[in-house]
Amino acid sequence: MTPPDPGISPPRAGVVLATLILVAGVANLNLAVANVALPDIGRDLDASSTQLNLVAVGYSLGLAASVLYFGALGDRHGRKRMVLMGMGLTIPASLTAGFAPNIDVLFGARLVGGIAAGLAFPTTLAVITALWSGAQRTKAIAAWSAIGGAISALGPLTAGALMEVFEWGSVFLVTLPLALLAVVLAWRLLPDDYGDTSARVDNLGGLLSIVMVGALILALNFAPTNDSTTLVLSLAVVFLVTAVGFVIRQLRVRVPLFDLRVAARRTFWVAAVGGLIVFGTLMGAMFIGQQYMQNVLGYSTVASGATVLAGAATMILAAPQSAKLVESKGSRFTLLCGYVPVIAGLALAMATWDDNAKFWHVGLVYALIGIGVGLAGTPASRSLTGSVPVNRAGMASSMSDLQRDLGGAIMQSILGAILTAGYATAFAKTISSSPDSAQVSAQTEDALTKSFSSAAVLAERYPQYSEQIISAARDAFVKGDNYAYAAAVVIVAVGAAVVFFGYPRHAEERERMALYATESTSYADGAPAPQSQPTPEA
């Protein structure tokens, strides 16, 4: 058995790692701040549930669509440059979102902000992969993963506190000072990196990947809308065509953007799927939970944001244990350990999240999911970076970011679509079963089923029916909530099965990683792949 590699770290490792975590933190914070503000945004901008879903998922969409391509551009043109460009673009995107006059401008600003994060975020893990190695790299990734995830979890509390004093636009301005600080620190502390001028970037593959991911996420979000069938089918066709084109392109191009041969390794694709599901579940739970607490339980923005602290705390506590488990028991065991509390948390939400739920019911759900993400985050990221040649670190780092962002976008879109459809269906049944259903016009029914926020606005206009409207809206939201979490349980269980049957056991994983490290040296020197290189299944 190959002994563990103690590894190396760069000079001033602490401040360099802190800078990278700050850059990642800007992106992580922006991912989460919108959720608390959704009820207020819905009321002020008269937004439907689908439009609110798009605002919530817009940042993830921009990040997930661009991160793969921009990771490769970072390898080619320099990672420090990409960090500075991304943090620079974050500033106008945040300002536009903070002062958006309508829902379309807000979605566009969120999308651009995600693209800005796509420039900077994949670079952070790529730099860690390039400057750290062995056990030192594992510890650095654990800190990067845990603190970044905790910052994301703290987003709702920060946003909630701001909204107690300011309007909802303030939640999108909170990252401005952090982005400015990140620009200064990155400029001064990150090693100069002018990229690999001999590297080639598959620009066509990059454009195909952007369209492919964008079409998929938009199709999922518009799926529950009755009058969007043609749009959804068109987006589905675009996704399928670009997906096929992307695969063909990656198999034929000499220097692929996404090396399917490397991605076919079980240490890569299983870890990618596993991380995508567990990180996506966290984002989906935060997305639904913040609306549930304000809409159904009537919590203030601060109180609803505070519940997420339980998840942040357990995530931080679990991450160091995750790094130890990876080294002693392997990634497969650690990933599976992460899935158990995630499923338990989702099941608890289904059982207890009704209109009489207590504060601790919500906090315990977040705590369990936080434990799961803290345990699974390190092995998911480490397996990706350890499976690729060092000169393809951008691809691995992009995939590590993609599993978070695409996972968040997909899970938020799926759960949001189910919540939207479940809410509308439940409210429509309540109306049809009411003795006064004949007095409810089609226009009024559309407003009631449009979103909880729309129903709340209608309740304010008709105070004589306010209690009935809000009660029915809460009941409909809880039913949609339960449908969404039931779907999440199924998805997470499938992910656990993929990890259990697909990922190599510890001894085999070590052998593979040791061989991939040798291959990395050969690729880094520009030499052809060694003949002893494993096949995709190996």
XYZ file of C-alpha atoms in Angstrom:
538
model
C 0.000 0.000 0.000
C 1.308 3.459 -0.915
C 2.051 5.545 2.224
C 0.218 8.870 2.569
C 1.969 11.878 0.988
C 2.613 14.546 3.665
C 2.597 17.170 0.910
C 3.906 20.715 0.542
C 2.445 24.212 0.811
C 3.560 27.547 -0.682
C 5.291 30.437 1.114
C 2.858 32.613 3.075
C 0.389 29.774 2.734
C -1.982 31.216 5.329
C -2.536 34.619 3.706
C -2.650 33.163 0.209
C -5.282 30.646 1.269
C -7.215 33.380 3.098
C -7.275 35.473 -0.077
C -8.547 32.562 -2.130
C -11.228 31.840 0.475
C -12.288 35.507 0.406
C -12.671 35.412 -3.385
C -14.702 32.221 -3.118
C -16.634 33.769 -0.245
C -17.871 36.631 -2.421
C -19.357 34.106 -4.823
C -20.731 31.913 -2.032
C -22.369 34.874 -0.297
C -24.000 36.072 -3.508
C -25.389 32.596 -4.076
C -27.438 32.734 -0.876
C -28.444 36.326 -0.153
C -31.416 36.406 -2.529
C -33.371 33.682 -0.742
C -34.343 35.760 2.300
C -35.431 38.670 0.114
C -37.703 36.644 -2.187
C -40.995 37.320 -0.320
C -40.330 41.088 -0.344
C -39.179 41.033 -3.965
C -42.324 39.145 -4.922
C -44.558 41.727 -3.259
C -42.701 44.833 -4.504
C -42.193 43.680 -8.091
C -45.400 41.600 -8.412
C -43.382 38.524 -9.339
C -44.705 35.047 -10.027
C -43.234 31.955 -8.387
C -41.352 31.187 -11.606
C -39.869 34.687 -11.709
C -38.786 34.392 -8.082
C -37.207 31.025 -8.878
C -35.258 32.679 -11.694
C -34.026 35.460 -9.405
C -32.893 32.864 -6.870
C -31.225 30.666 -9.463
C -29.915 33.454 -11.741
C -26.541 33.702 -10.030
C -26.068 29.934 -10.028
C -27.084 29.852 -13.683
C -24.479 32.410 -14.733
C -21.805 30.702 -12.669
C -22.647 27.150 -13.727
C -22.896 28.053 -17.416
C -19.549 29.848 -17.565
C -17.345 28.176 -14.968
C -16.115 25.313 -17.170
C -15.056 27.583 -20.019
C -13.556 30.265 -17.816
C -11.576 27.684 -15.864
C -9.824 26.708 -19.089
C -9.256 30.362 -19.960
C -7.598 30.766 -16.571
C -5.155 27.960 -17.395
C -4.345 29.705 -20.676
C -4.291 33.390 -19.766
C -3.400 33.363 -16.079
C -5.435 32.639 -12.989
C -4.590 35.845 -11.154
C -5.890 37.846 -14.102
C -9.183 35.935 -14.031
C -9.622 36.616 -10.308
C -9.128 40.343 -10.806
C -11.506 40.472 -13.779
C -14.173 38.508 -11.947
C -14.056 40.544 -8.765
C -14.028 43.736 -10.828
C -17.170 42.743 -12.755
C -18.895 41.752 -9.515
C -19.034 45.400 -8.440
C -21.307 46.803 -11.238
C -23.404 43.614 -11.246
C -24.108 43.986 -7.514
C -24.940 47.670 -7.898
C -27.407 46.950 -10.707
C -29.117 44.197 -8.712
C -29.328 46.429 -5.645
C -31.194 49.144 -7.529
C -33.098 47.011 -10.054
C -36.417 48.656 -11.044
C -38.114 45.468 -12.223
C -37.809 41.701 -12.122
C -36.180 41.417 -15.558
C -33.339 43.788 -14.688
C -32.855 41.985 -11.385
C -32.594 38.595 -13.088
C -30.157 40.020 -15.654
C -27.958 41.513 -12.944
C -27.943 38.226 -11.054
C -26.974 36.417 -14.245
C -24.071 38.809 -14.922
C -22.969 38.502 -11.308
C -22.818 34.732 -11.743
C -20.732 35.136 -14.883
C -18.366 37.396 -12.940
C -18.043 34.675 -10.319
C -17.363 32.211 -13.132
C -14.259 34.234 -13.970
C -12.908 34.179 -10.407
C -14.363 31.209 -8.558
C -12.800 28.285 -10.494
C -9.419 29.930 -10.154
C -9.397 29.566 -6.381
C -9.349 25.780 -6.336
C -7.013 25.684 -9.339
C -4.455 27.747 -7.413
C -4.792 25.471 -4.383
C -4.247 22.452 -6.623
C -1.162 24.017 -8.186
C 0.480 25.312 -4.968
C -0.419 22.619 -2.410
C 0.031 18.852 -2.568
C -0.631 15.697 -0.552
C -2.140 16.000 2.912
C -1.483 19.750 2.885
C -3.701 20.057 -0.176
C -6.420 18.021 1.536
C -6.361 20.364 4.536
C -6.391 23.456 2.300
C -9.346 22.125 0.316
C -11.148 21.259 3.555
C -10.718 24.835 4.811
C -11.705 26.283 1.422
C -14.772 24.046 1.234
C -15.934 24.479 4.839
C -15.395 28.223 5.180
C -16.813 28.883 1.718
C -19.862 26.797 2.543
C -20.225 28.493 5.923
C -20.091 31.937 4.290
C -22.834 30.788 1.953
C -24.855 29.581 4.938
C -24.332 32.937 6.687
C -25.749 34.748 3.662
C -29.387 34.487 4.808
C -28.614 35.890 8.280
C -26.653 38.782 6.788
C -29.438 39.492 4.320
C -32.088 39.218 7.023
C -30.305 41.704 9.270
C -29.981 44.193 6.426
C -33.654 43.900 5.546
C -34.660 44.785 9.099
C -33.235 48.250 8.390
C -33.081 48.693 4.608
C -35.023 47.662 1.500
C -34.468 44.289 -0.206
C -31.937 45.800 -2.632
C -29.427 46.055 0.213
C -28.859 42.288 0.203
C -27.225 42.529 -3.220
C -24.917 45.352 -2.114
C -23.409 43.525 0.862
C -20.628 41.927 -1.207
C -19.337 45.238 -2.601
C -16.739 45.907 0.158
C -15.685 42.256 0.117
C -15.189 42.343 -3.659
C -13.093 45.520 -3.375
C -10.972 43.959 -0.618
C -10.583 40.783 -2.683
C -9.273 42.805 -5.643
C -6.632 44.493 -3.466
C -5.512 41.304 -1.716
C -5.447 39.247 -4.903
C -3.388 41.915 -6.655
C -0.815 41.990 -3.861
C -0.722 38.426 -2.532
C -1.472 35.946 -5.291
C 1.578 34.731 -7.210
C 2.006 36.252 -10.648
C 0.696 33.839 -13.219
C 0.712 34.642 -16.913
C -0.794 31.348 -17.927
C 0.436 28.664 -20.250
C 0.929 30.420 -23.588
C 1.306 27.072 -25.345
C -2.067 25.846 -24.081
C -5.025 25.834 -26.410
C -8.575 26.596 -25.345
C -11.548 24.989 -27.033
C -13.590 28.137 -27.555
C -16.322 26.396 -29.542
C -16.688 23.801 -26.792
C -16.868 26.628 -24.259
C -19.706 28.347 -26.096
C -21.559 25.044 -26.468
C -21.211 24.385 -22.735
C -22.652 27.813 -21.887
C -25.698 27.330 -24.124
C -26.149 23.723 -22.958
C -26.235 24.535 -19.247
C -28.286 27.690 -19.727
C -30.954 25.907 -21.777
C -31.235 23.087 -19.228
C -31.694 25.366 -16.210
C -34.182 27.664 -17.949
C -36.232 24.706 -19.201
C -36.480 23.325 -15.654
C -37.622 26.683 -14.294
C -40.280 27.330 -16.931
C -41.597 23.742 -16.865
C -44.408 24.344 -14.325
C -45.740 27.398 -16.202
C -48.867 26.489 -18.162
C -48.343 28.967 -21.010
C -44.645 28.145 -21.560
C -44.930 24.701 -23.162
C -43.486 25.845 -26.490
C -40.626 27.661 -24.751
C -39.808 24.659 -22.561
C -39.802 22.278 -25.539
C -37.606 24.679 -27.517
C -35.156 24.970 -24.648
C -35.120 21.178 -24.265
C -34.271 20.775 -27.943
C -31.505 23.378 -27.651
C -30.108 21.533 -24.639
C -30.107 18.143 -26.397
C -28.548 19.499 -29.594
C -25.805 21.413 -27.785
C -25.149 18.475 -25.418
C -24.616 16.126 -28.365
C -22.498 18.749 -30.105
C -20.426 19.287 -26.964
C -19.702 15.572 -26.545
C -18.745 15.171 -30.213
C -16.539 18.231 -30.045
C -14.735 17.039 -26.897
C -14.069 13.627 -28.434
C -12.614 15.088 -31.611
C -10.727 18.224 -30.605
C -7.022 17.770 -29.895
C -7.089 19.715 -26.624
C -10.593 19.308 -25.188
C -12.173 21.783 -22.827
C -13.554 18.885 -20.813
C -11.430 15.766 -21.200
C -14.003 12.988 -21.393
C -11.259 10.370 -21.041
C -10.294 11.799 -17.660
C -13.920 12.478 -16.726
C -14.747 8.804 -17.342
C -12.523 7.791 -14.426
C -14.631 6.588 -11.543
C -12.743 8.786 -9.086
C -13.833 11.755 -11.212
C -17.373 11.240 -12.475
C -18.729 9.528 -9.351
C -17.295 12.285 -7.158
C -18.744 14.883 -9.539
C -22.225 13.371 -9.348
C -21.967 12.893 -5.586
C -20.897 16.471 -4.966
C -23.462 17.887 -7.389
C -26.299 16.257 -5.458
C -25.160 17.055 -1.925
C -24.232 20.688 -2.619
C -27.397 21.133 -4.656
C -29.465 19.809 -1.776
C -28.022 22.462 0.537
C -28.896 25.226 -1.910
C -32.354 23.794 -2.533
C -33.088 23.468 1.190
C -32.017 27.066 1.838
C -34.061 28.287 -1.126
C -37.298 26.655 0.037
C -36.650 27.035 3.750
C -36.265 30.809 3.752
C -39.583 31.275 1.963
C -41.278 28.697 4.186
C -40.203 30.396 7.398
C -41.381 33.835 6.311
C -44.494 32.847 4.362
C -45.830 30.011 6.538
C -44.342 30.539 10.010
C -44.327 34.347 9.826
C -40.699 34.706 10.931
C -38.858 37.981 10.512
C -36.014 38.100 8.002
C -33.440 37.960 10.824
C -35.095 34.990 12.514
C -35.393 33.053 9.265
C -31.779 33.810 8.401
C -30.596 32.798 11.863
C -31.825 29.234 11.450
C -29.150 28.682 8.810
C -26.461 29.243 11.451
C -27.084 25.705 12.631
C -26.035 24.431 9.215
C -23.011 26.727 9.081
C -21.809 25.587 12.505
C -22.144 21.869 11.812
C -20.527 22.297 8.403
C -17.456 23.892 9.971
C -17.288 21.207 12.658
C -17.685 18.343 10.195
C -15.159 19.502 7.588
C -11.964 18.779 9.614
C -13.325 15.345 10.442
C -13.993 14.883 6.756
C -10.339 15.541 5.909
C -9.258 12.956 8.513
C -11.769 10.397 7.234
C -10.610 10.867 3.654
C -7.015 10.143 4.638
C -7.864 7.170 6.885
C -10.975 5.633 5.286
C -11.061 7.038 1.756
C -13.398 9.240 -0.250
C -16.094 6.604 -0.818
C -16.648 6.024 2.888
C -16.611 9.763 3.656
C -19.039 10.627 0.864
C -21.482 7.991 2.069
C -21.169 9.284 5.637
C -22.224 12.672 4.290
C -25.319 11.338 2.548
C -26.821 9.817 5.713
C -27.480 13.078 7.625
C -28.644 14.817 4.429
C -31.384 12.214 3.918
C -32.249 12.370 7.621
C -32.591 16.156 7.413
C -34.858 16.017 4.364
C -37.039 13.344 6.002
C -37.322 15.486 9.141
C -38.413 18.472 7.038
C -41.156 16.380 5.438
C -42.335 15.177 8.846
C -42.250 18.453 10.811
C -42.397 21.427 8.449
C -46.046 22.452 8.621
C -47.739 25.641 9.808
C -47.120 24.622 13.457
C -43.406 23.807 13.189
C -41.055 25.029 15.921
C -37.811 26.921 15.512
C -35.764 23.865 16.468
C -37.466 21.761 13.786
C -36.046 24.054 11.133
C -32.663 24.449 12.808
C -32.195 20.710 13.204
C -32.902 20.139 9.514
C -30.219 22.650 8.565
C -27.825 21.163 11.122
C -28.186 17.677 9.646
C -27.752 18.897 6.085
C -24.749 20.986 7.198
C -23.098 17.880 8.662
C -23.660 16.049 5.396
C -22.227 18.825 3.248
C -19.276 19.268 5.610
C -18.448 15.570 5.353
C -19.017 15.204 1.610
C -17.484 18.470 0.404
C -13.820 17.582 0.918
C -13.814 14.130 -0.734
C -15.903 15.398 -3.650
C -13.458 18.231 -4.416
C -10.308 16.273 -3.592
C -11.253 13.366 -5.856
C -11.747 15.676 -8.814
C -8.449 17.497 -8.408
C -6.551 14.259 -7.765
C -7.892 12.605 -10.917
C -6.483 15.015 -13.503
C -3.052 16.056 -14.800
C -1.780 19.199 -13.085
C -1.936 21.158 -16.346
C -5.675 20.369 -16.398
C -6.166 21.794 -12.894
C -8.536 24.380 -14.352
C -10.799 21.618 -15.600
C -10.850 19.898 -12.203
C -11.382 23.136 -10.329
C -14.127 24.136 -12.749
C -15.815 20.783 -12.238
C -15.518 21.169 -8.485
C -17.175 24.561 -8.729
C -19.639 23.216 -11.282
C -20.820 20.504 -8.917
C -21.737 23.239 -6.445
C -23.186 25.720 -8.899
C -24.800 23.368 -11.378
C -25.970 21.224 -8.478
C -27.455 24.293 -6.820
C -29.021 25.518 -10.056
C -30.482 22.117 -10.925
C -31.759 21.298 -7.432
C -33.164 24.784 -6.899
C -34.818 24.624 -10.310
C -36.265 21.140 -9.748
C -37.406 21.813 -6.200
C -38.637 25.288 -7.133
C -40.609 23.915 -10.078
C -42.178 21.210 -7.889
C -42.939 23.768 -5.172
C -44.499 26.119 -7.741
C -46.616 23.385 -9.325
C -47.573 21.909 -5.949
C -48.580 25.301 -4.550
C -50.663 26.214 -7.602
C -52.375 22.800 -7.730
C -53.172 22.763 -4.014
C -54.555 26.306 -4.055
C -56.638 25.577 -7.159
C -58.155 22.537 -5.411
C -58.941 24.659 -2.360
C -60.730 27.196 -4.543
C -62.679 24.568 -6.494
C -63.819 22.850 -3.286
C -64.976 26.091 -1.690
C -68.747 26.775 -1.611
C -67.970 30.277 -2.931
C -65.834 29.043 -5.847
C -68.315 30.435 -8.411
C -67.596 33.944 -7.126
C -63.843 33.612 -7.742
C -63.024 34.982 -11.175
C -60.352 33.457 -13.406
C -58.237 36.582 -12.920
C -58.455 36.292 -9.136
C -57.607 32.585 -9.238
C -54.547 33.328 -11.396
C -53.378 35.896 -8.835
C -53.909 33.508 -5.930
C -52.048 30.624 -7.583
C -49.319 32.835 -9.093
C -47.238 32.882 -5.910
C -47.578 33.217 -2.151
C -46.488 36.853 -2.451
C -49.212 37.525 -5.001
C -51.809 35.947 -2.700
C -50.552 38.102 0.185
C -50.955 41.254 -1.920
C -54.512 40.211 -2.791
C -55.237 39.579 0.890
C -54.216 43.160 1.662
C -56.590 44.461 -0.998
C -59.509 42.462 0.367
C -59.125 42.506 4.178
C -62.514 40.867 4.663
C -61.104 37.706 3.048
C -57.537 38.126 4.294
C -57.583 35.329 6.863
C -59.034 32.776 4.434
C -56.607 33.731 1.665
C -53.486 33.570 3.839
C -54.582 30.315 5.485
C -55.175 28.689 2.113
C -51.878 30.044 0.766
C -49.947 28.644 3.738
C -51.580 25.258 3.362
C -50.813 25.209 -0.365
C -47.191 26.221 0.260
C -46.702 23.440 2.827
C -48.068 20.872 0.374
C -45.756 22.104 -2.377
C -42.900 22.100 0.132
C -43.541 18.445 1.018
C -43.656 17.409 -2.632
C -40.318 19.143 -3.224
C -38.571 17.488 -0.279
C -39.955 14.072 -1.211
C -38.343 14.496 -4.622
C -35.098 15.583 -2.934
C -35.025 12.421 -0.803
C -35.309 10.289 -3.939
C -32.548 12.225 -5.712
C -30.155 12.008 -2.737
C -30.845 8.281 -2.315
C -30.002 7.696 -5.968
C -26.783 9.692 -5.498
C -25.822 7.548 -2.500
C -26.358 4.398 -4.570
C -24.117 5.776 -7.330
C -21.335 6.452 -4.812
C -21.734 3.078 -3.087
C -21.548 1.029 -6.277
C -19.401 3.318 -8.419
C -16.572 4.788 -6.351
C -13.404 2.679 -5.689
C -12.638 1.515 -2.168
C -9.825 3.109 -0.198
C -6.867 0.930 -1.218
C -7.813 1.053 -4.887
C -8.399 4.809 -4.682
C -4.872 5.363 -3.321
C -3.331 3.305 -6.100
C -5.248 5.209 -8.742
C -4.393 8.617 -7.272
C -0.705 7.704 -7.072
C -0.761 6.686 -10.740
C -2.623 9.844 -11.737
C -0.027 11.942 -9.890
C 2.716 10.346 -12.013
C 0.696 11.029 -15.101
C 0.294 14.626 -13.972
C 4.072 15.108 -13.996
C 4.319 13.736 -17.512
C 1.567 16.019 -18.782
C 2.963 19.003 -16.964
C 6.277 18.576 -18.757
C 4.477 18.483 -22.069
C 5.294 14.827 -22.675
C 2.773 12.456 -24.159
C 0.568 10.404 -21.852
C 2.381 7.429 -20.349
C 1.571 4.056 -21.843
C 0.741 2.681 -18.405
C -2.056 5.222 -18.113
C -5.332 3.733 -16.864
C -8.256 3.223 -19.139
C -11.357 5.331 -18.419
C -12.731 2.611 -16.122
C -9.392 2.335 -14.379
